């Protein structure tokens, strides 16, 4: 490694690096034999990970004891991927390895020919890993799924050591220890430039995206520094300075934006420190969480999952119908701050009337009895588990059902006609039984019967049958019909031939829709489609020449249903070409052919003028202005 960098390491680390340089063939064997299982972390709120000369240690916060999580000599950067249950660690020998947070054998993710990998960072959403190499001065990235690494930036002799990725902002930050700079670039390495210069010994760099602040440790001045992501001209400031007379060498940094805390390692004193992001306050000075560590380096903070939105229950809340429970929403990682809390998995528990249901531990559940139901979702990662409950839903028996077998809906009857009805009612599965089955016209029973339509009053009517359960739940069914005046000659209205008429010669256009007036004669109703067509002149390129020709285009179409003897205005949505043609037409008027087709009847044809409302008003204003012009 470069001389300035070696000057920062204790003799034990230098010897380790030289040994690894000589015994490179044994590196993988030594790393695997040193791997230890992670401690049990269930129930913890936060777990802090930090690298040191012998690997990676972890401890619960606050006040837990440190335990080995990753045995590996010469460890540099660390990063977490809690959703996948993984811990990544880099060593100065030029390798980045990954192992399960819960314990297990490591595997190599990145292996470089040159030594000197220092800080590492993840972009979990993109499946990429970033790192810096203080030997080559390079900033690199690679896909976690494989592929060749990509060099994003190289600064010879700059010795980059710390790196942070803010994927949401599309930015990459790193420190250059030998060049005394804190740098920023796009994720692809473009537009790289210095945010802060003149820093003595910048080490790990972190970002609090919620405040737009940038934090880093300075191993030469013994300070924890901060600035903004916009950089100079505003100077960087010291958040904490180690007391005078004490050997201090701040190195790694991690931020807990939720608790307003900042953690750092002091390589000189072998301590892991914590303080407030607000700096020295009445709450107290920074304190040592762990002491006696062997050259503590980079930090990562794992928080148990945080719920941001409660789960919800979907489905029909009835006996025998499946209910589903969503996961809810949970806070995601903030890798730019080295703060991780994404869930690694979920479990479910259904409750009835406040009591857990034995065996009901999947995302779906089918109740077999009524009651108040809710589901608890437990999100878990290696730091612990968090339970979030849904709102309760009341489950009852399915509502009763009604079937009207006669008459059919939509028929027209003469005034005074006698029209019988037939209907049945049924209780929902598991229900207490029917209390009544009533058609509202004086016919009431428990399960159904025969009634009649009310035909004394002219106009449109609705006939409804309602079933009521003994628990008060109701179900209903309806048919509609029309009563017309009694005629003494000729066939009844519903026996007359169906005919549709297009009324009026104009179709007003407003909001991109043409209003076409239709009428229905005979039968029960007219159901069909109205189409607007027009002959327009189009200029078509033919070879090197342009020729004009007349073509027929469809301006728009719409379906309709009109009761016999009724009028209706059908709104026809015009195509974009039709609206353009209308806008360019003289006085905003366009001649079109309206065709109304009806099932079981002849088509109706009529030439209409499309009149755009706004264009017509504008035309009138133009005429008035011309008339009174001086």
Short mmCIF file of C-alpha atoms in Angstrom, two decimals, residues 172-482:
data_model
loop_
_atom_site.label_atom_id
_atom_site.label_comp_id
_atom_site.label_asym_id
_atom_site.label_seq_id
_atom_site.Cartn_x
_atom_site.Cartn_y
_atom_site.Cartn_z
CA UNK A 172 -21.97 8.82 -5.43
CA UNK A 173 -19.78 10.31 -2.65
CA UNK A 174 -16.27 9.35 -1.63
CA UNK A 175 -13.31 10.71 0.34
CA UNK A 176 -9.75 11.10 -0.94
CA UNK A 177 -7.38 10.79 2.02
CA UNK A 178 -4.18 11.80 0.25
CA UNK A 179 -5.82 14.52 -1.90
CA UNK A 180 -7.60 15.98 1.18
CA UNK A 181 -10.97 16.06 -0.63
CA UNK A 182 -14.57 14.91 -0.36
CA UNK A 183 -15.86 14.09 -3.85
CA UNK A 184 -19.23 13.66 -5.58
CA UNK A 185 -20.26 12.24 -8.98
CA UNK A 186 -23.24 10.74 -10.74
CA UNK A 187 -23.72 7.00 -10.27
CA UNK A 188 -21.97 6.36 -13.57
CA UNK A 189 -18.94 8.40 -12.44
CA UNK A 190 -19.70 11.37 -14.67
CA UNK A 191 -19.43 15.00 -13.54
CA UNK A 192 -17.04 14.10 -10.72
CA UNK A 193 -15.87 17.10 -8.70
CA UNK A 194 -14.76 18.08 -5.20
CA UNK A 195 -17.42 19.14 -2.69
CA UNK A 196 -14.91 20.04 0.02
CA UNK A 197 -11.18 20.57 -0.27
CA UNK A 198 -8.44 21.18 2.28
CA UNK A 199 -9.53 18.37 4.58
CA UNK A 200 -6.63 16.88 6.54
CA UNK A 201 -7.49 13.21 6.51
CA UNK A 202 -11.05 12.45 5.39
CA UNK A 203 -12.06 8.83 5.99
CA UNK A 204 -15.57 7.31 5.81
CA UNK A 205 -18.29 9.56 4.37
CA UNK A 206 -22.06 9.33 5.00
CA UNK A 207 -25.18 11.24 3.88
CA UNK A 208 -28.32 12.15 5.81
CA UNK A 209 -30.70 12.49 2.84
CA UNK A 210 -33.49 13.84 5.05
CA UNK A 211 -31.47 16.97 5.90
CA UNK A 212 -29.16 17.12 2.88
CA UNK A 213 -26.09 16.95 5.12
CA UNK A 214 -22.82 15.17 4.55
CA UNK A 215 -20.75 13.72 7.43
CA UNK A 216 -17.21 12.32 7.52
CA UNK A 217 -14.47 11.40 9.95
CA UNK A 218 -11.09 13.14 9.80
CA UNK A 219 -8.39 10.87 11.18
CA UNK A 220 -5.71 13.57 11.25
CA UNK A 221 -7.61 16.32 13.08
CA UNK A 222 -9.53 13.96 15.34
CA UNK A 223 -12.83 15.53 14.26
CA UNK A 224 -16.23 14.46 12.99
CA UNK A 225 -16.99 16.93 10.19
CA UNK A 226 -20.17 17.87 8.38
CA UNK A 227 -21.28 20.01 5.45
CA UNK A 228 -24.05 19.97 2.85
CA UNK A 229 -24.40 17.84 -0.27
CA UNK A 230 -24.17 21.07 -2.28
CA UNK A 231 -20.61 21.56 -0.98
CA UNK A 232 -18.55 24.74 -0.82
CA UNK A 233 -18.44 27.80 -0.72
CA UNK A 234 -19.95 27.22 2.75
CA UNK A 235 -17.06 25.75 4.79
CA UNK A 236 -17.25 22.35 6.47
CA UNK A 237 -17.76 22.42 10.24
CA UNK A 238 -16.66 20.22 13.11
CA UNK A 239 -19.51 18.35 14.83
CA UNK A 240 -17.22 16.78 17.44
CA UNK A 241 -13.55 17.23 18.28
CA UNK A 242 -11.72 14.76 20.47
CA UNK A 243 -10.48 16.28 23.77
CA UNK A 244 -7.01 17.81 23.68
CA UNK A 245 -4.24 15.50 24.82
CA UNK A 246 -6.01 12.33 23.75
CA UNK A 247 -4.80 10.29 20.79
CA UNK A 248 -7.76 10.30 18.42
CA UNK A 249 -8.17 8.80 14.96
CA UNK A 250 -11.86 8.83 13.90
CA UNK A 251 -12.44 6.42 11.03
CA UNK A 252 -15.85 4.88 10.30
CA UNK A 253 -19.20 6.73 10.48
CA UNK A 254 -22.83 5.60 10.58
CA UNK A 255 -25.96 7.75 11.01
CA UNK A 256 -29.30 6.95 12.62
CA UNK A 257 -31.54 9.68 11.10
CA UNK A 258 -34.57 8.51 13.09
CA UNK A 259 -32.94 8.76 16.51
CA UNK A 260 -30.80 11.78 15.56
CA UNK A 261 -27.57 9.96 16.44
CA UNK A 262 -24.18 9.54 14.83
CA UNK A 263 -21.82 6.65 15.52
CA UNK A 264 -18.11 6.56 14.79
CA UNK A 265 -15.04 4.47 15.47
CA UNK A 266 -11.87 5.85 17.04
CA UNK A 267 -9.04 3.77 15.68
CA UNK A 268 -6.50 5.52 17.89
CA UNK A 269 -8.21 4.72 21.21
CA UNK A 270 -9.94 1.50 20.17
CA UNK A 271 -13.42 2.84 20.97
CA UNK A 272 -16.82 2.90 19.29
CA UNK A 273 -18.47 6.27 19.99
CA UNK A 274 -21.97 7.75 19.81
CA UNK A 275 -23.21 11.35 19.87
CA UNK A 276 -26.14 13.50 18.82
CA UNK A 277 -26.40 14.75 15.25
CA UNK A 278 -27.08 18.14 16.81
CA UNK A 279 -23.56 18.13 18.31
CA UNK A 280 -22.62 19.12 21.85
CA UNK A 281 -25.94 19.81 23.58
CA UNK A 282 -27.46 19.85 27.03
CA UNK A 283 -28.21 16.18 26.47
CA UNK A 284 -24.52 15.46 27.03
CA UNK A 285 -21.21 14.92 25.29
CA UNK A 286 -20.48 11.91 23.08
CA UNK A 287 -19.85 8.67 24.92
CA UNK A 288 -17.98 5.43 24.30
CA UNK A 289 -20.22 2.42 23.62
CA UNK A 290 -17.41 -0.13 23.37
CA UNK A 291 -13.75 0.03 24.34
CA UNK A 292 -10.69 -2.12 23.86
CA UNK A 293 -11.42 -2.82 20.19
CA UNK A 294 -8.52 -3.68 17.88
CA UNK A 295 -8.35 -0.82 15.38
CA UNK A 296 -12.13 -0.44 14.82
CA UNK A 297 -12.86 0.74 11.29
CA UNK A 298 -16.03 0.95 9.21
CA UNK A 299 -19.57 0.94 10.66
CA UNK A 300 -23.06 -0.27 9.68
CA UNK A 301 -26.22 0.10 11.77
CA UNK A 302 -29.07 -2.41 11.54
CA UNK A 303 -32.47 -1.41 12.95
CA UNK A 304 -35.42 -3.73 13.46
CA UNK A 305 -38.16 -3.12 10.82
CA UNK A 306 -40.25 0.05 11.08
CA UNK A 307 -43.90 0.03 9.97
CA UNK A 308 -44.97 3.00 7.85
CA UNK A 309 -48.51 1.81 7.03
CA UNK A 310 -50.62 -0.85 8.73
CA UNK A 311 -51.63 -4.01 6.85
CA UNK A 312 -55.19 -4.23 5.58
CA UNK A 313 -57.72 -7.04 5.25
CA UNK A 314 -59.31 -7.70 1.87
CA UNK A 315 -62.05 -10.04 0.70
CA UNK A 316 -65.70 -10.54 1.57
CA UNK A 317 -66.12 -10.50 5.39
CA UNK A 318 -68.51 -13.47 5.49
CA UNK A 319 -68.42 -16.99 6.85
CA UNK A 320 -66.88 -19.33 4.29
CA UNK A 321 -65.31 -16.50 2.26
CA UNK A 322 -61.51 -16.14 2.16
CA UNK A 323 -59.93 -13.06 3.73
CA UNK A 324 -56.47 -11.81 2.73
CA UNK A 325 -53.96 -9.79 4.75
CA UNK A 326 -51.52 -7.41 3.05
CA UNK A 327 -47.95 -6.96 4.29
CA UNK A 328 -48.49 -3.29 4.98
CA UNK A 329 -45.66 -0.86 4.24
CA UNK A 330 -42.26 -0.87 5.90
CA UNK A 331 -39.36 1.57 5.91
CA UNK A 332 -36.53 0.75 3.53
CA UNK A 333 -32.77 0.96 3.95
CA UNK A 334 -30.81 4.21 3.85
CA UNK A 335 -27.44 2.86 2.67
CA UNK A 336 -26.10 6.37 2.11
CA UNK A 337 -26.22 6.76 5.92
CA UNK A 338 -25.08 3.13 6.54
CA UNK A 339 -28.46 2.70 8.25
CA UNK A 340 -30.39 -0.47 7.38
CA UNK A 341 -33.88 -1.62 8.46
CA UNK A 342 -35.58 -3.38 5.53
CA UNK A 343 -37.45 -6.56 6.52
CA UNK A 344 -35.93 -9.89 5.55
CA UNK A 345 -39.23 -11.76 5.93
CA UNK A 346 -42.81 -11.64 7.17
CA UNK A 347 -45.11 -13.86 9.24
CA UNK A 348 -48.84 -13.62 9.92
CA UNK A 349 -51.20 -14.32 12.79
CA UNK A 350 -54.99 -14.04 12.58
CA UNK A 351 -57.02 -13.13 15.65
CA UNK A 352 -60.73 -13.48 16.44
CA UNK A 353 -62.22 -11.24 19.10
CA UNK A 354 -58.70 -10.42 20.31
CA UNK A 355 -57.50 -14.04 20.64
CA UNK A 356 -54.92 -15.64 18.33
CA UNK A 357 -56.36 -18.43 16.16
CA UNK A 358 -54.26 -21.58 16.35
CA UNK A 359 -52.72 -22.47 12.98
CA UNK A 360 -53.97 -19.30 11.24
CA UNK A 361 -50.49 -18.11 10.26
CA UNK A 362 -50.69 -17.52 6.51
CA UNK A 363 -51.58 -14.41 4.53
CA UNK A 364 -55.08 -15.76 3.88
CA UNK A 365 -57.74 -17.14 6.20
CA UNK A 366 -61.29 -18.41 5.78
CA UNK A 367 -63.46 -17.83 8.87
CA UNK A 368 -65.94 -20.53 9.84
CA UNK A 369 -67.79 -18.44 12.42
CA UNK A 370 -68.74 -14.82 12.95
CA UNK A 371 -66.77 -12.35 15.01
CA UNK A 372 -64.28 -9.48 14.89
CA UNK A 373 -61.16 -10.48 12.92
CA UNK A 374 -57.78 -8.80 12.44
CA UNK A 375 -54.34 -9.91 11.33
CA UNK A 376 -50.93 -9.18 12.83
CA UNK A 377 -47.97 -8.93 10.47
CA UNK A 378 -44.54 -9.52 11.95
CA UNK A 379 -41.65 -8.11 9.90
CA UNK A 380 -38.25 -9.47 10.90
CA UNK A 381 -34.59 -8.93 10.10
CA UNK A 382 -31.42 -9.87 11.98
CA UNK A 383 -31.90 -6.98 14.43
CA UNK A 384 -35.32 -8.15 15.59
CA UNK A 385 -39.02 -8.29 14.79
CA UNK A 386 -41.76 -5.65 14.70
CA UNK A 387 -45.47 -6.50 14.85
CA UNK A 388 -48.09 -4.30 13.18
CA UNK A 389 -51.80 -5.10 13.34
CA UNK A 390 -54.56 -4.38 10.86
CA UNK A 391 -57.89 -2.74 11.51
CA UNK A 392 -60.57 -5.24 12.56
CA UNK A 393 -63.37 -6.41 10.27
CA UNK A 394 -66.65 -7.93 11.39
CA UNK A 395 -67.48 -11.26 9.81
CA UNK A 396 -71.10 -12.34 9.54
CA UNK A 397 -73.05 -14.88 7.54
CA UNK A 398 -73.41 -14.18 3.79
CA UNK A 399 -76.36 -11.92 3.02
CA UNK A 400 -79.57 -13.61 1.83
CA UNK A 401 -80.24 -13.77 -1.90
CA UNK A 402 -83.33 -13.03 -4.04
CA UNK A 403 -84.24 -14.46 -7.46
CA UNK A 404 -87.04 -12.94 -9.58
CA UNK A 405 -87.90 -15.58 -12.16
CA UNK A 406 -90.75 -13.59 -13.79
CA UNK A 407 -91.23 -11.15 -15.41
CA UNK A 408 -88.08 -10.15 -17.29
CA UNK A 409 -86.67 -6.66 -16.87
CA UNK A 410 -87.17 -3.83 -19.39
CA UNK A 411 -90.67 -4.68 -20.74
CA UNK A 412 -93.38 -2.08 -21.54
CA UNK A 413 -96.97 -2.71 -20.36
CA UNK A 414 -100.29 -0.93 -20.99
CA UNK A 415 -101.90 0.86 -18.11
CA UNK A 416 -104.02 -1.46 -15.96
CA UNK A 417 -102.47 -4.67 -17.31
CA UNK A 418 -102.32 -7.61 -14.89
CA UNK A 419 -98.72 -8.86 -14.70
CA UNK A 420 -97.94 -11.67 -12.21
CA UNK A 421 -94.51 -12.02 -10.60
CA UNK A 422 -92.65 -15.05 -9.24
CA UNK A 423 -89.75 -14.80 -6.79
CA UNK A 424 -87.80 -16.82 -4.23
CA UNK A 425 -85.54 -15.89 -1.29
CA UNK A 426 -82.71 -17.93 0.25
CA UNK A 427 -80.62 -17.47 3.41
CA UNK A 428 -76.84 -17.16 3.11
CA UNK A 429 -74.70 -20.16 4.08
CA UNK A 430 -74.37 -20.43 7.84
CA UNK A 431 -77.00 -17.77 8.49
CA UNK A 432 -79.65 -17.90 11.24
CA UNK A 433 -82.56 -18.20 8.80
CA UNK A 434 -84.91 -15.87 6.94
CA UNK A 435 -87.28 -13.54 8.73
CA UNK A 436 -89.18 -12.34 5.62
CA UNK A 437 -89.31 -12.23 1.82
CA UNK A 438 -91.27 -9.12 0.75
CA UNK A 439 -92.02 -7.57 -2.66
CA UNK A 440 -93.34 -4.27 -1.28
CA UNK A 441 -96.67 -4.68 -3.07
CA UNK A 442 -98.38 -6.53 -0.28
CA UNK A 443 -96.90 -9.95 -0.97
CA UNK A 444 -94.83 -11.20 1.96
CA UNK A 445 -93.63 -14.66 2.90
CA UNK A 446 -90.62 -16.38 4.42
CA UNK A 447 -89.07 -17.92 1.32
CA UNK A 448 -90.90 -16.49 -1.73
CA UNK A 449 -94.11 -16.57 -3.66
CA UNK A 450 -96.12 -14.82 -6.39
CA UNK A 451 -97.02 -11.15 -6.57
CA UNK A 452 -97.92 -8.58 -9.22
CA UNK A 453 -96.59 -5.43 -10.88
CA UNK A 454 -98.15 -2.04 -10.19
CA UNK A 455 -99.47 -0.81 -13.58
CA UNK A 456 -101.96 1.87 -12.54
CA UNK A 457 -99.41 4.70 -12.83
CA UNK A 458 -97.82 5.73 -16.11
CA UNK A 459 -94.06 5.95 -16.52
CA UNK A 460 -90.95 4.03 -15.48
CA UNK A 461 -91.17 1.69 -12.49
CA UNK A 462 -88.92 -0.60 -10.45
CA UNK A 463 -90.20 -3.79 -8.82
CA UNK A 464 -88.03 -4.91 -5.85
CA UNK A 465 -88.10 -7.98 -3.66
CA UNK A 466 -86.18 -7.83 -0.35
CA UNK A 467 -85.05 -10.78 1.78
CA UNK A 468 -84.34 -10.13 5.47
CA UNK A 469 -82.34 -12.50 7.67
CA UNK A 470 -83.04 -13.04 11.36
CA UNK A 471 -79.73 -11.26 12.16
CA UNK A 472 -80.92 -8.17 10.24
CA UNK A 473 -78.88 -8.64 7.06
CA UNK A 474 -80.75 -7.99 3.82
CA UNK A 475 -80.50 -8.89 0.17
CA UNK A 476 -82.55 -7.65 -2.76
CA UNK A 477 -83.24 -8.04 -6.49
CA UNK A 478 -85.13 -5.76 -8.91
CA UNK A 479 -86.64 -5.58 -12.40
CA UNK A 480 -87.57 -2.39 -14.27
CA UNK A 481 -90.58 -1.82 -16.53
CA UNK A 482 -92.57 0.99 -18.19
#
